[in-house]
mmCIF file of C-alpha atoms and ligand atoms in Angstrom:
data_model
loop_
_atom_site.group_PDB
_atom_site.id
_atom_site.type_symbol
_atom_site.label_atom_id
_atom_site.label_comp_id
_atom_site.label_asym_id
_atom_site.label_seq_id
_atom_site.Cartn_x
_atom_site.Cartn_y
_atom_site.Cartn_z
ATOM 1 C CA UNK F 1 25.929 -163.582 -37.586
ATOM 2 C CA UNK F 2 24.978 -163.320 -41.188
ATOM 3 C CA UNK F 3 22.224 -165.750 -42.202
ATOM 4 C CA UNK F 4 22.663 -166.808 -45.820
ATOM 5 C CA UNK F 5 19.726 -169.174 -46.093
ATOM 6 C CA UNK F 6 17.083 -171.119 -44.236
ATOM 7 C CA UNK F 7 15.721 -174.570 -44.921
ATOM 8 C CA UNK F 8 12.176 -175.453 -43.876
ATOM 9 C CA UNK F 9 11.875 -179.232 -43.743
ATOM 10 C CA UNK F 10 8.736 -181.180 -42.919
ATOM 11 C CA UNK F 11 9.115 -184.603 -41.402
ATOM 12 C CA UNK F 12 6.501 -187.209 -40.462
ATOM 13 C CA UNK F 13 7.412 -189.175 -37.347
ATOM 14 C CA UNK F 14 5.139 -192.156 -36.605
ATOM 15 C CA UNK F 15 4.421 -192.490 -32.871
ATOM 16 C CA UNK F 16 4.991 -195.868 -31.212
ATOM 17 C CA UNK F 17 1.407 -195.711 -29.925
ATOM 18 C CA UNK F 18 -1.448 -193.214 -30.347
ATOM 19 C CA UNK F 19 -1.310 -190.334 -27.849
ATOM 20 C CA UNK F 20 -4.783 -189.240 -26.715
ATOM 21 C CA UNK F 21 -5.436 -186.050 -24.782
ATOM 22 C CA UNK F 22 -8.587 -184.078 -24.036
ATOM 23 C CA UNK F 23 -7.957 -182.117 -27.253
ATOM 24 C CA UNK F 24 -7.299 -184.940 -29.728
ATOM 25 C CA UNK F 25 -5.393 -188.081 -30.705
ATOM 26 C CA UNK F 26 -1.978 -188.037 -32.370
ATOM 27 C CA UNK F 27 -0.643 -191.006 -34.319
ATOM 28 C CA UNK F 28 2.082 -189.308 -36.341
ATOM 29 C CA UNK F 29 4.036 -186.220 -35.322
ATOM 30 C CA UNK F 30 4.100 -183.771 -38.231
ATOM 31 C CA UNK F 31 7.161 -181.628 -37.491
ATOM 32 C CA UNK F 32 8.591 -178.513 -39.098
ATOM 33 C CA UNK F 33 12.385 -178.368 -38.813
ATOM 34 C CA UNK F 34 14.226 -175.117 -39.342
ATOM 35 C CA UNK F 35 17.884 -175.115 -40.435
ATOM 36 C CA UNK F 36 19.630 -171.766 -40.425
ATOM 37 C CA UNK F 37 22.801 -171.521 -42.496
ATOM 38 C CA UNK F 38 25.557 -168.989 -41.725
ATOM 39 C CA UNK F 39 29.132 -168.842 -43.008
ATOM 40 C CA UNK F 40 30.427 -170.185 -39.656
ATOM 41 C CA UNK F 41 27.888 -172.815 -38.632
ATOM 42 C CA UNK F 42 24.429 -174.249 -39.201
ATOM 43 C CA UNK F 43 21.734 -174.239 -36.564
ATOM 44 C CA UNK F 44 18.753 -176.565 -36.164
ATOM 45 C CA UNK F 45 15.447 -176.213 -34.416
ATOM 46 C CA UNK F 46 12.095 -177.884 -34.327
ATOM 47 C CA UNK F 47 8.779 -176.044 -34.346
ATOM 48 C CA UNK F 48 6.380 -177.509 -31.763
ATOM 49 C CA UNK F 49 3.170 -176.478 -33.552
ATOM 50 C CA UNK F 50 0.860 -179.444 -34.180
ATOM 51 C CA UNK F 51 -0.857 -180.196 -37.507
ATOM 52 C CA UNK F 52 -4.163 -178.790 -36.237
ATOM 53 C CA UNK F 53 -4.845 -175.782 -33.981
ATOM 54 C CA UNK F 54 -6.299 -177.779 -31.065
ATOM 55 C CA UNK F 55 -3.739 -177.253 -28.323
ATOM 56 C CA UNK F 56 -3.055 -173.648 -29.332
ATOM 57 C CA UNK F 57 -4.054 -171.419 -32.281
ATOM 58 C CA UNK F 58 -0.806 -172.280 -34.101
ATOM 59 C CA UNK F 59 -0.477 -175.168 -36.567
ATOM 60 C CA UNK F 60 2.378 -176.426 -38.728
ATOM 61 C CA UNK F 61 1.318 -175.058 -42.140
ATOM 62 C CA UNK F 62 0.630 -171.696 -40.536
ATOM 63 C CA UNK F 63 4.011 -171.673 -38.782
ATOM 64 C CA UNK F 64 5.834 -172.376 -42.064
ATOM 65 C CA UNK F 65 3.853 -169.624 -43.767
ATOM 66 C CA UNK F 66 4.520 -167.028 -41.080
ATOM 67 C CA UNK F 67 8.236 -167.863 -41.033
ATOM 68 C CA UNK F 68 8.654 -167.532 -44.810
ATOM 69 C CA UNK F 69 6.317 -164.585 -45.284
ATOM 70 C CA UNK F 70 6.812 -162.416 -42.198
ATOM 71 C CA UNK F 71 9.533 -163.566 -39.821
ATOM 72 C CA UNK F 72 12.486 -164.092 -42.168
ATOM 73 C CA UNK F 73 11.938 -160.795 -44.005
ATOM 74 C CA UNK F 74 11.865 -158.999 -40.615
ATOM 75 C CA UNK F 75 15.350 -160.200 -39.595
ATOM 76 C CA UNK F 76 18.279 -157.785 -39.996
ATOM 77 C CA UNK F 77 21.202 -158.929 -42.139
ATOM 78 C CA UNK F 78 23.363 -159.527 -39.102
ATOM 79 C CA UNK F 79 21.608 -160.977 -36.096
ATOM 80 C CA UNK F 80 22.135 -163.066 -32.973
ATOM 81 C CA UNK F 81 19.518 -164.911 -30.901
ATOM 82 C CA UNK F 82 18.729 -161.866 -28.725
ATOM 83 C CA UNK F 83 18.275 -159.769 -31.851
ATOM 84 C CA UNK F 84 15.777 -162.251 -33.304
ATOM 85 C CA UNK F 85 13.217 -161.694 -30.517
ATOM 86 C CA UNK F 86 13.674 -157.953 -30.765
ATOM 87 C CA UNK F 87 13.285 -157.894 -34.579
ATOM 88 C CA UNK F 88 10.168 -160.087 -34.459
ATOM 89 C CA UNK F 89 8.386 -158.124 -31.730
ATOM 90 C CA UNK F 90 6.191 -156.088 -34.134
ATOM 91 C CA UNK F 91 4.657 -159.336 -35.406
ATOM 92 C CA UNK F 92 1.959 -160.432 -32.989
ATOM 93 C CA UNK F 93 1.669 -163.936 -31.589
ATOM 94 C CA UNK F 94 3.037 -166.920 -33.543
ATOM 95 C CA UNK F 95 5.289 -167.790 -30.640
ATOM 96 C CA UNK F 96 5.950 -171.349 -31.792
ATOM 97 C CA UNK F 97 7.145 -170.136 -35.191
ATOM 98 C CA UNK F 98 9.271 -167.412 -33.569
ATOM 99 C CA UNK F 99 10.717 -169.914 -31.097
ATOM 100 C CA UNK F 100 11.819 -172.209 -33.916
ATOM 101 C CA UNK F 101 13.609 -169.419 -35.755
ATOM 102 C CA UNK F 102 15.250 -167.991 -32.631
ATOM 103 C CA UNK F 103 16.366 -171.455 -31.501
ATOM 104 C CA UNK F 104 17.927 -172.276 -34.867
ATOM 105 C CA UNK F 105 19.819 -168.968 -34.788
ATOM 106 C CA UNK F 106 20.896 -169.645 -31.195
ATOM 107 C CA UNK F 107 22.078 -173.130 -32.173
ATOM 108 C CA UNK F 108 24.142 -171.734 -35.066
ATOM 109 C CA UNK F 109 25.605 -169.054 -32.803
ATOM 110 C CA UNK F 110 26.522 -171.551 -30.064
ATOM 111 C CA UNK F 111 27.956 -174.094 -32.507
ATOM 112 C CA UNK F 112 30.120 -171.303 -33.933
ATOM 113 C CA UNK F 113 31.380 -170.311 -30.475
ATOM 114 C CA UNK F 114 31.669 -173.889 -29.165
ATOM 115 C CA UNK F 115 29.268 -173.369 -26.264
ATOM 116 C CA UNK F 116 26.498 -175.805 -25.299
ATOM 117 C CA UNK F 117 22.846 -174.846 -24.775
ATOM 118 C CA UNK F 118 23.159 -175.952 -21.151
ATOM 119 C CA UNK F 119 26.115 -173.690 -20.430
ATOM 120 C CA UNK F 120 24.560 -170.765 -22.288
ATOM 121 C CA UNK F 121 21.236 -171.083 -20.449
ATOM 122 C CA UNK F 122 22.847 -171.520 -17.020
ATOM 123 C CA UNK F 123 22.363 -175.235 -16.345
ATOM 124 C CA UNK F 124 23.605 -176.287 -12.923
ATOM 125 C CA UNK F 125 23.195 -180.061 -13.318
ATOM 126 C CA UNK F 126 24.568 -182.594 -15.765
ATOM 127 C CA UNK F 127 21.452 -184.791 -15.796
ATOM 128 C CA UNK F 128 17.747 -184.273 -15.187
ATOM 129 C CA UNK F 129 15.083 -186.500 -13.594
ATOM 130 C CA UNK F 130 12.422 -187.608 -16.060
ATOM 131 C CA UNK F 131 8.685 -187.928 -15.870
ATOM 132 C CA UNK F 132 6.384 -189.391 -18.474
ATOM 133 C CA UNK F 133 3.014 -188.279 -19.782
ATOM 134 C CA UNK F 134 0.423 -191.036 -20.152
ATOM 135 C CA UNK F 135 -2.361 -190.486 -22.682
ATOM 136 C CA UNK F 136 -6.028 -191.315 -22.113
ATOM 137 C CA UNK F 137 -6.488 -195.092 -22.456
ATOM 138 C CA UNK F 138 -9.517 -197.143 -23.489
ATOM 139 C CA UNK F 139 -9.595 -199.154 -20.265
ATOM 140 C CA UNK F 140 -8.219 -198.987 -16.729
ATOM 141 C CA UNK F 141 -6.344 -202.344 -17.026
ATOM 142 C CA UNK F 142 -4.630 -200.985 -20.156
ATOM 143 C CA UNK F 143 -3.689 -197.795 -18.277
ATOM 144 C CA UNK F 144 -2.279 -199.784 -15.348
ATOM 145 C CA UNK F 145 -0.143 -201.936 -17.613
ATOM 146 C CA UNK F 146 1.233 -198.883 -19.464
ATOM 147 C CA UNK F 147 2.043 -197.120 -16.167
ATOM 148 C CA UNK F 148 3.703 -200.285 -14.851
ATOM 149 C CA UNK F 149 5.897 -200.410 -17.969
ATOM 150 C CA UNK F 150 7.031 -196.802 -17.488
ATOM 151 C CA UNK F 151 7.761 -197.318 -13.782
ATOM 152 C CA UNK F 152 9.811 -200.397 -14.696
ATOM 153 C CA UNK F 153 11.752 -198.265 -17.200
ATOM 154 C CA UNK F 154 12.656 -195.959 -14.319
ATOM 155 C CA UNK F 155 10.470 -192.883 -14.868
ATOM 156 C CA UNK F 156 10.398 -190.967 -11.593
ATOM 157 C CA UNK F 157 7.017 -189.289 -12.088
ATOM 158 C CA UNK F 158 3.790 -190.177 -13.855
ATOM 159 C CA UNK F 159 1.430 -187.636 -15.436
ATOM 160 C CA UNK F 160 -2.039 -188.848 -16.363
ATOM 161 C CA UNK F 161 -4.060 -187.057 -18.998
ATOM 162 C CA UNK F 162 -7.607 -186.461 -17.761
ATOM 163 C CA UNK F 163 -10.892 -185.137 -19.148
ATOM 164 C CA UNK F 164 -14.473 -185.049 -17.861
ATOM 165 C CA UNK F 165 -15.609 -188.678 -17.457
ATOM 166 C CA UNK F 166 -12.019 -189.899 -17.242
ATOM 167 C CA UNK F 167 -10.461 -188.417 -14.123
ATOM 168 C CA UNK F 168 -11.194 -189.716 -10.597
ATOM 169 C CA UNK F 169 -11.277 -193.416 -11.518
ATOM 170 C CA UNK F 170 -7.960 -193.628 -13.394
ATOM 171 C CA UNK F 171 -6.227 -191.673 -10.619
ATOM 172 C CA UNK F 172 -7.748 -193.895 -7.943
ATOM 173 C CA UNK F 173 -6.753 -197.048 -9.878
ATOM 174 C CA UNK F 174 -3.133 -195.905 -10.287
ATOM 175 C CA UNK F 175 -2.876 -194.941 -6.598
ATOM 176 C CA UNK F 176 -4.405 -198.249 -5.460
ATOM 177 C CA UNK F 177 -2.147 -200.321 -7.670
ATOM 178 C CA UNK F 178 1.184 -198.489 -7.300
ATOM 179 C CA UNK F 179 0.829 -196.857 -3.879
ATOM 180 C CA UNK F 180 1.127 -193.377 -2.439
ATOM 181 C CA UNK F 181 4.864 -192.991 -2.995
ATOM 182 C CA UNK F 182 4.646 -192.675 -6.781
ATOM 183 C CA UNK F 183 4.979 -189.029 -7.829
ATOM 184 C CA UNK F 184 1.686 -188.533 -9.639
ATOM 185 C CA UNK F 185 0.083 -185.551 -11.362
ATOM 186 C CA UNK F 186 -2.742 -184.947 -13.818
ATOM 187 C CA UNK F 187 -3.178 -182.777 -16.902
ATOM 188 C CA UNK F 188 -6.613 -181.610 -18.110
ATOM 189 C CA UNK F 189 -5.509 -179.486 -21.090
ATOM 190 C CA UNK F 190 -8.196 -176.911 -20.302
ATOM 191 C CA UNK F 191 -11.079 -179.408 -20.354
ATOM 192 C CA UNK F 192 -13.033 -178.168 -17.279
ATOM 193 C CA UNK F 193 -14.851 -175.020 -16.153
ATOM 194 C CA UNK F 194 -15.210 -173.427 -12.746
ATOM 195 C CA UNK F 195 -18.596 -175.169 -12.474
ATOM 196 C CA UNK F 196 -16.604 -178.411 -12.011
ATOM 197 C CA UNK F 197 -14.969 -177.221 -8.790
ATOM 198 C CA UNK F 198 -16.692 -179.758 -6.554
ATOM 199 C CA UNK F 199 -15.882 -182.614 -8.854
ATOM 200 C CA UNK F 200 -12.238 -181.539 -9.189
ATOM 201 C CA UNK F 201 -11.922 -181.255 -5.394
ATOM 202 C CA UNK F 202 -12.373 -185.049 -5.249
ATOM 203 C CA UNK F 203 -8.850 -185.274 -6.670
ATOM 204 C CA UNK F 204 -7.594 -183.774 -3.388
ATOM 205 C CA UNK F 205 -7.801 -187.233 -1.770
ATOM 206 C CA UNK F 206 -5.019 -188.664 -3.929
ATOM 207 C CA UNK F 207 -1.967 -186.635 -2.890
ATOM 208 C CA UNK F 208 -1.239 -185.375 -6.410
ATOM 209 C CA UNK F 209 1.809 -183.193 -7.066
ATOM 210 C CA UNK F 210 -0.383 -180.875 -9.127
ATOM 211 C CA UNK F 211 -3.284 -180.503 -11.502
ATOM 212 C CA UNK F 212 -2.188 -178.962 -14.774
ATOM 213 C CA UNK F 213 -4.302 -176.478 -16.736
ATOM 214 C CA UNK F 214 -7.745 -177.486 -15.473
ATOM 215 C CA UNK F 215 -9.541 -174.453 -16.999
ATOM 216 C CA UNK F 216 -9.398 -172.518 -20.270
ATOM 217 C CA UNK F 217 -6.254 -170.768 -21.461
ATOM 218 C CA UNK F 218 -7.507 -167.260 -20.722
ATOM 219 C CA UNK F 219 -9.140 -168.112 -17.358
ATOM 220 C CA UNK F 220 -6.458 -166.639 -15.083
ATOM 221 C CA UNK F 221 -9.058 -165.170 -12.731
ATOM 222 C CA UNK F 222 -11.073 -168.406 -12.616
ATOM 223 C CA UNK F 223 -7.889 -170.395 -11.943
ATOM 224 C CA UNK F 224 -7.229 -168.098 -8.978
ATOM 225 C CA UNK F 225 -10.727 -168.841 -7.669
ATOM 226 C CA UNK F 226 -10.250 -172.562 -8.224
ATOM 227 C CA UNK F 227 -6.882 -172.475 -6.432
ATOM 228 C CA UNK F 228 -8.644 -171.250 -3.287
ATOM 229 C CA UNK F 229 -11.038 -174.213 -3.396
ATOM 230 C CA UNK F 230 -8.546 -177.047 -4.075
ATOM 231 C CA UNK F 231 -5.794 -178.474 -1.911
ATOM 232 C CA UNK F 232 -4.060 -179.879 -5.007
ATOM 233 C CA UNK F 233 -1.624 -177.251 -6.346
ATOM 234 C CA UNK F 234 -2.562 -175.720 -9.694
ATOM 235 C CA UNK F 235 0.042 -175.687 -12.462
ATOM 236 C CA UNK F 236 -0.478 -173.616 -15.600
ATOM 237 C CA UNK F 237 0.631 -174.610 -19.096
ATOM 238 C CA UNK F 238 -1.487 -173.208 -21.968
ATOM 239 C CA UNK F 239 -2.237 -169.980 -20.000
ATOM 240 C CA UNK F 240 1.428 -168.963 -19.803
ATOM 241 C CA UNK F 241 2.704 -167.708 -23.155
ATOM 242 C CA UNK F 242 5.204 -165.159 -21.814
ATOM 243 C CA UNK F 243 6.952 -163.871 -18.713
ATOM 244 C CA UNK F 244 4.258 -161.172 -18.549
ATOM 245 C CA UNK F 245 1.557 -163.859 -18.340
ATOM 246 C CA UNK F 246 3.545 -165.641 -15.642
ATOM 247 C CA UNK F 247 3.809 -162.380 -13.679
ATOM 248 C CA UNK F 248 0.041 -161.859 -13.959
ATOM 249 C CA UNK F 249 -0.706 -165.445 -12.893
ATOM 250 C CA UNK F 250 1.605 -165.148 -9.909
ATOM 251 C CA UNK F 251 0.130 -161.865 -8.703
ATOM 252 C CA UNK F 252 -3.430 -163.126 -9.153
ATOM 253 C CA UNK F 253 -2.656 -166.383 -7.322
ATOM 254 C CA UNK F 254 -3.745 -168.435 -10.361
ATOM 255 C CA UNK F 255 -1.084 -171.100 -9.886
ATOM 256 C CA UNK F 256 1.748 -172.177 -7.627
ATOM 257 C CA UNK F 257 3.616 -174.131 -10.327
ATOM 258 C CA UNK F 258 4.386 -173.388 -13.991
ATOM 259 C CA UNK F 259 5.035 -175.825 -16.835
ATOM 260 C CA UNK F 260 7.573 -174.114 -19.099
ATOM 261 C CA UNK F 261 7.485 -175.163 -22.748
ATOM 262 C CA UNK F 262 9.987 -173.085 -24.708
ATOM 263 C CA UNK F 263 8.009 -173.421 -27.945
ATOM 264 C CA UNK F 264 4.798 -172.187 -26.338
ATOM 265 C CA UNK F 265 6.467 -169.057 -24.881
ATOM 266 C CA UNK F 266 8.442 -167.969 -27.947
ATOM 267 C CA UNK F 267 11.812 -169.588 -27.283
ATOM 268 C CA UNK F 268 14.505 -170.490 -24.781
ATOM 269 C CA UNK F 269 15.322 -166.876 -23.895
ATOM 270 C CA UNK F 270 11.741 -166.183 -22.791
ATOM 271 C CA UNK F 271 11.641 -169.616 -21.126
ATOM 272 C CA UNK F 272 14.671 -168.608 -19.066
ATOM 273 C CA UNK F 273 13.015 -165.287 -18.142
ATOM 274 C CA UNK F 274 9.973 -167.195 -16.871
ATOM 275 C CA UNK F 275 12.267 -169.511 -14.924
ATOM 276 C CA UNK F 276 14.034 -166.535 -13.330
ATOM 277 C CA UNK F 277 10.774 -164.797 -12.465
ATOM 278 C CA UNK F 278 9.209 -167.915 -10.954
ATOM 279 C CA UNK F 279 12.340 -168.717 -8.999
ATOM 280 C CA UNK F 280 12.372 -165.213 -7.513
ATOM 281 C CA UNK F 281 8.744 -165.706 -6.409
ATOM 282 C CA UNK F 282 9.130 -169.232 -5.029
ATOM 283 C CA UNK F 283 7.036 -170.737 -7.841
ATOM 284 C CA UNK F 284 8.262 -174.197 -8.876
ATOM 285 C CA UNK F 285 8.728 -174.867 -12.579
ATOM 286 C CA UNK F 286 9.217 -177.961 -14.714
ATOM 287 C CA UNK F 287 9.888 -178.492 -18.380
ATOM 288 C CA UNK F 288 6.961 -179.633 -20.503
ATOM 289 C CA UNK F 289 7.172 -181.546 -23.748
ATOM 290 C CA UNK F 290 5.370 -181.505 -27.071
ATOM 291 C CA UNK F 291 6.381 -184.853 -28.532
ATOM 292 C CA UNK F 292 9.715 -183.411 -29.660
ATOM 293 C CA UNK F 293 12.271 -185.298 -31.700
ATOM 294 C CA UNK F 294 15.829 -185.492 -30.387
ATOM 295 C CA UNK F 295 16.513 -181.950 -31.661
ATOM 296 C CA UNK F 296 13.871 -180.311 -29.485
ATOM 297 C CA UNK F 297 14.475 -182.756 -26.651
ATOM 298 C CA UNK F 298 18.179 -181.820 -26.484
ATOM 299 C CA UNK F 299 17.387 -178.170 -25.819
ATOM 300 C CA UNK F 300 14.585 -179.028 -23.372
ATOM 301 C CA UNK F 301 16.894 -181.237 -21.334
ATOM 302 C CA UNK F 302 19.433 -178.388 -21.179
ATOM 303 C CA UNK F 303 16.750 -175.983 -19.974
ATOM 304 C CA UNK F 304 15.464 -178.486 -17.402
ATOM 305 C CA UNK F 305 18.938 -178.463 -15.832
ATOM 306 C CA UNK F 306 18.495 -174.862 -14.593
ATOM 307 C CA UNK F 307 18.233 -174.550 -10.795
ATOM 308 C CA UNK F 308 14.562 -173.498 -10.611
ATOM 309 C CA UNK F 309 13.381 -176.675 -12.377
ATOM 310 C CA UNK F 310 12.636 -178.445 -9.112
ATOM 311 C CA UNK F 311 10.031 -180.908 -10.412
ATOM 312 C CA UNK F 312 10.639 -183.727 -12.929
ATOM 313 C CA UNK F 313 9.682 -182.677 -16.464
ATOM 314 C CA UNK F 314 8.032 -184.376 -19.437
ATOM 315 C CA UNK F 315 11.549 -184.968 -20.727
ATOM 316 C CA UNK F 316 11.054 -188.613 -21.615
ATOM 317 C CA UNK F 317 13.421 -190.860 -23.523
ATOM 318 C CA UNK F 318 13.121 -190.892 -27.332
ATOM 319 C CA UNK F 319 11.552 -194.333 -27.439
ATOM 320 C CA UNK F 320 8.551 -193.177 -25.375
ATOM 321 C CA UNK F 321 7.406 -191.671 -28.683
ATOM 322 C CA UNK F 322 9.551 -192.826 -31.606
ATOM 323 C CA UNK F 323 10.921 -196.189 -32.726
ATOM 324 C CA UNK F 324 13.678 -194.278 -34.549
ATOM 325 C CA UNK F 325 14.585 -190.731 -33.580
ATOM 326 C CA UNK F 326 16.177 -188.242 -35.992
ATOM 327 C CA UNK F 327 19.179 -187.932 -33.651
ATOM 328 C CA UNK F 328 20.968 -190.533 -31.566
ATOM 329 C CA UNK F 329 18.209 -191.543 -29.142
ATOM 330 C CA UNK F 330 17.901 -190.038 -25.675
ATOM 331 C CA UNK F 331 17.960 -192.957 -23.276
ATOM 332 C CA UNK F 332 16.988 -192.999 -19.628
ATOM 333 C CA UNK F 333 19.673 -193.937 -17.130
ATOM 334 C CA UNK F 334 18.362 -194.456 -13.631
ATOM 335 C CA UNK F 335 15.333 -192.302 -14.416
ATOM 336 C CA UNK F 336 17.479 -189.449 -15.732
ATOM 337 C CA UNK F 337 18.599 -188.018 -19.069
ATOM 338 C CA UNK F 338 22.105 -186.632 -19.496
ATOM 339 C CA UNK F 339 22.355 -182.968 -20.491
ATOM 340 C CA UNK F 340 24.178 -182.761 -23.858
ATOM 341 C CA UNK F 341 27.581 -181.089 -23.570
ATOM 342 C CA UNK F 342 28.622 -180.585 -27.197
ATOM 343 C CA UNK F 343 28.402 -177.203 -28.957
ATOM 344 C CA UNK F 344 24.858 -175.883 -29.516
ATOM 345 C CA UNK F 345 22.183 -178.544 -29.123
ATOM 346 C CA UNK F 346 24.973 -181.105 -28.807
ATOM 347 C CA UNK F 347 23.140 -183.523 -31.110
ATOM 348 C CA UNK F 348 23.065 -183.881 -34.890
ATOM 349 C CA UNK F 349 20.298 -185.101 -37.174
ATOM 350 C CA UNK F 350 21.198 -188.516 -38.631
ATOM 351 C CA UNK F 351 21.190 -187.917 -42.426
ATOM 352 C CA UNK F 352 19.722 -191.317 -43.358
ATOM 353 C CA UNK F 353 16.885 -191.135 -40.873
ATOM 354 C CA UNK F 354 16.189 -187.530 -41.771
ATOM 355 C CA UNK F 355 15.921 -188.411 -45.464
ATOM 356 C CA UNK F 356 13.569 -191.277 -44.731
ATOM 357 C CA UNK F 357 11.093 -189.219 -42.701
ATOM 358 C CA UNK F 358 11.211 -186.045 -44.814
ATOM 359 C CA UNK F 359 7.982 -185.178 -46.613
ATOM 360 C CA UNK F 360 9.082 -181.837 -48.121
ATOM 361 C CA UNK F 361 11.910 -179.320 -48.086
ATOM 362 C CA UNK F 362 12.035 -175.677 -49.019
ATOM 363 C CA UNK F 363 15.166 -173.557 -49.335
ATOM 364 C CA UNK F 364 14.882 -169.832 -48.757
ATOM 365 C CA UNK F 365 17.840 -167.644 -49.677
ATOM 366 C CA UNK F 366 18.015 -164.720 -47.283
HETATM 367 O O1 LIG E 1 6.537 -185.856 -23.321
HETATM 368 O O2 LIG E 1 6.742 -184.662 -25.104
HETATM 369 C C1 LIG E 1 6.059 -185.142 -24.197
HETATM 370 C C2 LIG E 1 4.575 -184.856 -24.196
HETATM 371 C C3 LIG E 1 4.064 -184.403 -22.893
HETATM 372 O O3 LIG E 1 1.756 -184.521 -22.407
HETATM 373 C C4 LIG E 1 2.646 -183.964 -22.997
HETATM 374 N N1 LIG E 1 2.414 -182.943 -23.808
HETATM 375 O O4 LIG E 1 -0.420 -181.019 -23.002
HETATM 376 O O5 LIG E 1 1.562 -181.079 -22.204
HETATM 377 C C5 LIG E 1 0.726 -181.434 -23.033
HETATM 378 C C6 LIG E 1 1.104 -182.448 -24.088
HETATM 379 C C7 LIG E 1 1.100 -181.927 -25.491
HETATM 380 C C8 LIG E 1 1.576 -182.728 -26.480
HETATM 381 C C9 LIG E 1 0.652 -180.688 -25.813
HETATM 382 C C10 LIG E 1 1.605 -182.297 -27.790
HETATM 383 C C11 LIG E 1 0.664 -180.264 -27.108
HETATM 384 C C12 LIG E 1 1.140 -181.048 -28.088
#
């Protein structure tokens, strides 16, 4: 495919309620959209970098800069999605920026050939079960009412954000109120150290599906030590930025479950490699989320339909985050989202909404 131009568009998406994690509070999602134009089709993607480098070293301004200054100039004149990863290899890191560019090229390529993301990636299901991520709340009663609302909406799994000082009690309260049958897991976003092992082992009493990323991103060895001391399975998120990291984590025994976020690992092709590797080693995977709009959500739902995704993902409905999405909203049906079947992402940005939320656009002729 010959890329003739690329649009970098910034949009500001107000969240329906603030989302607090151990690394910060989000009230508006500042998103970089990438639109790749070719003679045959256009492709869209969303960069998952946040406005500040608190979850990972990447951030939105930096992603836009690296795309315009280093990634686009590195692409050959004719390229497909596989070629993008190869061409960008000499540039270190910046996986979220690379993922956005590769995904937009993949979308253009699939729209041109009439194939959906799901079919291309190897989806084996037409709908996926959905979990929801619950931010840190001011009070336990507030948390219980939010969780109740999500269970009433049909979410099949609840993930509670935790941090030191806000961990055992919220989990206990949710278990006491909603019972042992609710699929429940926690996410620490790297907020603990190995010195907390005794405290974290108190979570073992609550029959959690997993504890996600308890220790720092580069603590693969410490996670392996922690895994020996906890009954609750350890799932890694921030630590896994590539299939090579996943291979290291598996051989060290650092985790028994992996959260796959395509943006974090450099794109859907690497995400599929991690899926394949984990599946071959009996490691369960699930699809994470980074407050994506409908564009990113569409591709995540397609990925989550691969056979190794055996746990419900953070693939929530659009209205969990946004009053108005930039695409037709993803809506839960019986706790599931349907995998889009149209060419490429299978969803289109709604021009009026897109205009309304756009804060800047930049056209780059390639
Ligand atoms: O459903 O999109 C979603 C969000 C799920 O909790 C969620 N994401 O740490 O996994 C995470 C967290 C996150 C959000 C991370 C935004 C980084 C940015």
